[in-house]
Amino acid sequence: MQRAYYDQLVSTFLQQTPDEILGEVARNNEFALEQKQRNTWIYEIQILQNALAELDSGSIAFEYTIPRIGDRIDNVFIYNGVIYLIEFKVGESCFPKHAIEQVLDYALDLKYFHKESQSREIVPIIVCTHAEDKTNHLSMDNDGIFQPVKANASTLKSIIHWLTEQISDKPLDFSAWLESQYMPTPTIIEAA
């Protein structure tokens, strides 16, 4: 089973047309492709190509399935060893609590059940495309997960640049990360 509907180096992602990327995403989608979903993916591709346009490295995945958990993260962007989870709410004009909790839950699932993510810094980003601009503050919990960052369609680029200038981690092999196995962190009793 392919873990992501699309995965690529950012440099390649930026050179491809939205139609080429959509073709690969749609080809790997195991569900019926509705017009609304197709349009959502095209919009996400355009926003992300703009947001990542000036970055010199990194990797990106669309619709990444968390092993055994089964949830699919809209986008995973890995840059300078940091895992950025980008969850889109296209057309949303506010930052609903359930959407913030959703992207934070994805970060927790990766941290505690995804072997290659367990020792990593993870930044969840919620993109409510039509929401008002928000001022974000970096705040990381003891487990290496940052508090969710809020963006809209027009601020995602500046927020990603702000984050990538502030945060870095040891190098991360994207291919190994994509294929990482399900591995729950040990309980306190197991660790003892």
Tab-separated table of C-alpha atoms in Angstrom:
chain	number	residue	atom	x	y	z
A	1	MET	CA	0.000	0.000	0.000
A	2	GLN	CA	1.294	3.414	-0.939
A	3	ARG	CA	1.410	5.649	2.153
A	4	ALA	CA	0.932	8.944	0.292
A	5	TYR	CA	-1.060	9.791	-2.809
A	6	TYR	CA	1.887	11.928	-3.909
A	7	ASP	CA	5.391	12.406	-2.551
A	8	GLN	CA	8.229	14.371	-4.051
A	9	LEU	CA	11.139	16.693	-3.452
A	10	VAL	CA	9.949	20.287	-3.140
A	11	SER	CA	12.141	21.245	-6.139
A	12	THR	CA	10.277	18.727	-8.339
A	13	PHE	CA	6.888	19.698	-6.872
A	14	LEU	CA	7.569	23.315	-7.844
A	15	GLN	CA	8.480	22.371	-11.427
A	16	GLN	CA	5.363	20.288	-12.042
A	17	THR	CA	2.062	21.739	-13.172
A	18	PRO	CA	-0.959	21.480	-10.884
A	19	ASP	CA	-2.514	19.096	-13.435
A	20	GLU	CA	0.498	16.756	-13.286
A	21	ILE	CA	0.400	16.698	-9.497
A	22	LEU	CA	-3.384	16.270	-9.435
A	23	GLY	CA	-3.043	13.375	-11.886
A	24	GLU	CA	-0.760	11.495	-9.515
A	25	VAL	CA	-2.877	12.315	-6.457
A	26	ALA	CA	-6.055	11.188	-8.257
A	27	ARG	CA	-4.401	8.024	-9.614
A	28	ASN	CA	-3.451	6.934	-6.075
A	29	ASN	CA	-6.791	7.901	-4.520
A	30	GLU	CA	-8.723	4.730	-3.697
A	31	PHE	CA	-12.076	6.520	-3.423
A	32	ALA	CA	-14.433	7.970	-6.027
A	33	LEU	CA	-13.112	11.374	-7.060
A	34	GLU	CA	-15.797	13.988	-6.559
A	35	GLN	CA	-15.544	17.369	-8.296
A	36	LYS	CA	-15.367	19.144	-4.926
A	37	GLN	CA	-12.355	17.049	-3.835
A	38	ARG	CA	-10.646	17.590	-7.196
A	39	ASN	CA	-11.086	21.360	-6.898
A	40	THR	CA	-9.843	21.280	-3.289
A	41	TRP	CA	-6.649	19.470	-4.296
A	42	ILE	CA	-5.994	21.908	-7.148
A	43	TYR	CA	-6.437	24.844	-4.771
A	44	GLU	CA	-4.124	23.253	-2.185
A	45	ILE	CA	-1.489	22.584	-4.861
A	46	GLN	CA	-1.579	26.216	-6.009
A	47	ILE	CA	-1.346	27.569	-2.458
A	48	LEU	CA	1.520	25.218	-1.578
A	49	GLN	CA	3.477	25.924	-4.771
A	50	ASN	CA	3.280	29.615	-3.923
A	51	ALA	CA	4.137	29.056	-0.241
A	52	LEU	CA	7.177	26.867	-0.936
A	53	ALA	CA	8.430	28.711	-4.036
A	54	GLU	CA	11.548	30.217	-2.480
A	55	LEU	CA	12.738	27.200	-0.503
A	56	ASP	CA	15.891	25.464	-1.648
A	57	SER	CA	15.188	21.958	-0.336
A	58	GLY	CA	12.658	19.801	1.467
A	59	SER	CA	10.088	17.150	0.604
A	60	ILE	CA	6.325	17.076	0.440
A	61	ALA	CA	3.596	14.437	0.597
A	62	PHE	CA	-0.123	14.683	-0.125
A	63	GLU	CA	-2.696	12.578	1.720
A	64	TYR	CA	-0.234	10.722	3.932
A	65	THR	CA	-1.811	7.759	5.733
A	66	ILE	CA	-0.605	7.259	9.298
A	67	PRO	CA	0.288	3.550	9.660
A	68	ARG	CA	-2.343	1.455	11.463
A	69	ILE	CA	-4.152	4.600	12.622
A	70	GLY	CA	-5.577	5.075	9.118
A	71	ASP	CA	-6.010	8.861	9.303
A	72	ARG	CA	-4.798	10.816	6.284
A	73	ILE	CA	-2.927	14.080	6.719
A	74	ASP	CA	-3.598	16.554	3.891
A	75	ASN	CA	0.069	17.483	3.507
A	76	VAL	CA	3.340	16.699	5.186
A	77	PHE	CA	6.226	19.051	4.458
A	78	ILE	CA	9.671	18.131	5.766
A	79	TYR	CA	12.325	20.833	5.839
A	80	ASN	CA	15.614	20.981	7.751
A	81	GLY	CA	14.634	17.852	9.675
A	82	VAL	CA	11.355	19.322	10.978
A	83	ILE	CA	7.992	17.694	10.187
A	84	TYR	CA	5.282	20.199	9.241
A	85	LEU	CA	1.719	18.863	9.095
A	86	ILE	CA	-0.490	21.066	6.938
A	87	GLU	CA	-4.224	20.538	7.227
A	88	PHE	CA	-6.454	22.578	4.908
A	89	LYS	CA	-9.997	23.731	5.547
A	90	VAL	CA	-10.862	25.229	2.177
A	91	GLY	CA	-13.519	27.942	2.362
A	92	GLU	CA	-13.412	28.094	6.179
A	93	SER	CA	-13.590	31.661	7.521
A	94	CYS	CA	-12.565	30.936	11.132
A	95	PHE	CA	-10.389	28.458	13.021
A	96	PRO	CA	-12.854	25.953	14.474
A	97	LYS	CA	-11.785	24.112	17.596
A	98	HIS	CA	-12.363	20.714	15.943
A	99	ALA	CA	-10.008	21.630	13.068
A	100	ILE	CA	-7.250	22.698	15.465
A	101	GLU	CA	-7.745	19.504	17.470
A	102	GLN	CA	-7.647	17.437	14.263
A	103	VAL	CA	-4.198	18.658	13.192
A	104	LEU	CA	-2.905	18.361	16.764
A	105	ASP	CA	-4.226	14.775	16.924
A	106	TYR	CA	-2.304	13.972	13.725
A	107	ALA	CA	0.861	15.342	15.335
A	108	LEU	CA	0.279	13.221	18.440
A	109	ASP	CA	-0.390	10.112	16.329
A	110	LEU	CA	2.906	10.593	14.504
A	111	LYS	CA	4.848	11.326	17.682
A	112	TYR	CA	3.578	8.287	19.568
A	113	PHE	CA	2.898	5.700	16.854
A	114	HIS	CA	5.226	6.476	13.909
A	115	LYS	CA	8.789	5.295	14.504
A	116	GLU	CA	10.585	7.891	12.343
A	117	SER	CA	8.659	10.762	13.978
A	118	GLN	CA	9.196	9.872	17.620
A	119	SER	CA	12.370	11.887	18.170
A	120	ARG	CA	11.385	14.737	15.857
A	121	GLU	CA	10.025	18.234	16.199
A	122	ILE	CA	6.540	18.383	14.697
A	123	VAL	CA	4.726	21.585	13.716
A	124	PRO	CA	0.983	21.265	13.015
A	125	ILE	CA	-0.387	24.006	10.748
A	126	ILE	CA	-4.099	24.591	10.184
A	127	VAL	CA	-4.911	26.532	7.001
A	128	CYS	CA	-8.430	27.953	7.030
A	129	THR	CA	-8.282	29.576	3.626
A	130	HIS	CA	-10.733	32.439	4.190
A	131	ALA	CA	-10.003	33.164	7.862
A	132	GLU	CA	-8.617	36.459	9.147
A	133	ASP	CA	-4.879	36.808	9.673
A	134	LYS	CA	-3.705	35.539	13.059
A	135	THR	CA	-0.585	36.369	15.038
A	136	ASN	CA	1.215	33.141	15.910
A	137	HIS	CA	3.685	32.470	18.702
A	138	LEU	CA	6.038	29.525	18.740
A	139	SER	CA	5.349	27.274	21.673
A	140	MET	CA	6.698	23.733	21.878
A	141	ASP	CA	5.589	21.159	24.422
A	142	ASN	CA	8.084	18.844	26.156
A	143	ASP	CA	7.338	16.091	23.625
A	144	GLY	CA	8.619	18.152	20.684
A	145	ILE	CA	5.185	19.030	19.303
A	146	PHE	CA	4.509	22.707	18.707
A	147	GLN	CA	1.151	24.278	19.426
A	148	PRO	CA	-0.858	24.484	16.175
A	149	VAL	CA	0.003	27.400	13.921
A	150	LYS	CA	-2.890	29.207	12.198
A	151	ALA	CA	-2.671	30.374	8.574
A	152	ASN	CA	-4.940	31.358	5.729
A	153	ALA	CA	-4.421	31.132	1.971
A	154	SER	CA	-2.510	34.414	1.788
A	155	THR	CA	-0.403	34.084	4.969
A	156	LEU	CA	0.802	30.485	4.586
A	157	LYS	CA	3.878	31.540	2.600
A	158	SER	CA	5.118	34.071	5.150
A	159	ILE	CA	4.312	31.703	8.035
A	160	ILE	CA	6.261	28.831	6.476
A	161	HIS	CA	9.234	31.125	5.900
A	162	TRP	CA	9.002	32.412	9.479
A	163	LEU	CA	8.871	28.842	10.825
A	164	THR	CA	11.697	27.493	8.668
A	165	GLU	CA	13.951	30.352	9.769
A	166	GLN	CA	13.240	29.602	13.448
A	167	ILE	CA	13.253	25.802	13.652
A	168	SER	CA	15.597	23.060	12.502
A	169	ASP	CA	16.436	19.517	13.556
A	170	LYS	CA	18.945	16.834	12.593
A	171	PRO	CA	18.664	15.586	8.976
A	172	LEU	CA	15.765	13.296	8.152
A	173	ASP	CA	15.644	10.702	5.346
A	174	PHE	CA	12.306	11.388	3.648
A	175	SER	CA	12.047	7.932	2.040
A	176	ALA	CA	12.625	6.218	5.389
A	177	TRP	CA	10.099	8.569	6.994
A	178	LEU	CA	7.461	7.751	4.350
A	179	GLU	CA	7.853	4.015	4.895
A	180	SER	CA	8.218	4.202	8.675
A	181	GLN	CA	6.585	1.440	10.611
A	182	TYR	CA	3.890	1.687	13.238
A	183	MET	CA	5.638	1.602	16.594
A	184	PRO	CA	3.901	2.805	19.742
A	185	THR	CA	6.163	4.468	22.260
A	186	PRO	CA	6.525	2.272	25.344
A	187	THR	CA	4.316	2.880	28.350
A	188	ILE	CA	5.971	3.906	31.621
A	189	ILE	CA	5.704	0.324	32.842
A	190	GLU	CA	7.192	-1.108	29.614
A	191	ALA	CA	10.031	1.414	29.700
A	192	ALA	CA	10.838	0.503	33.295
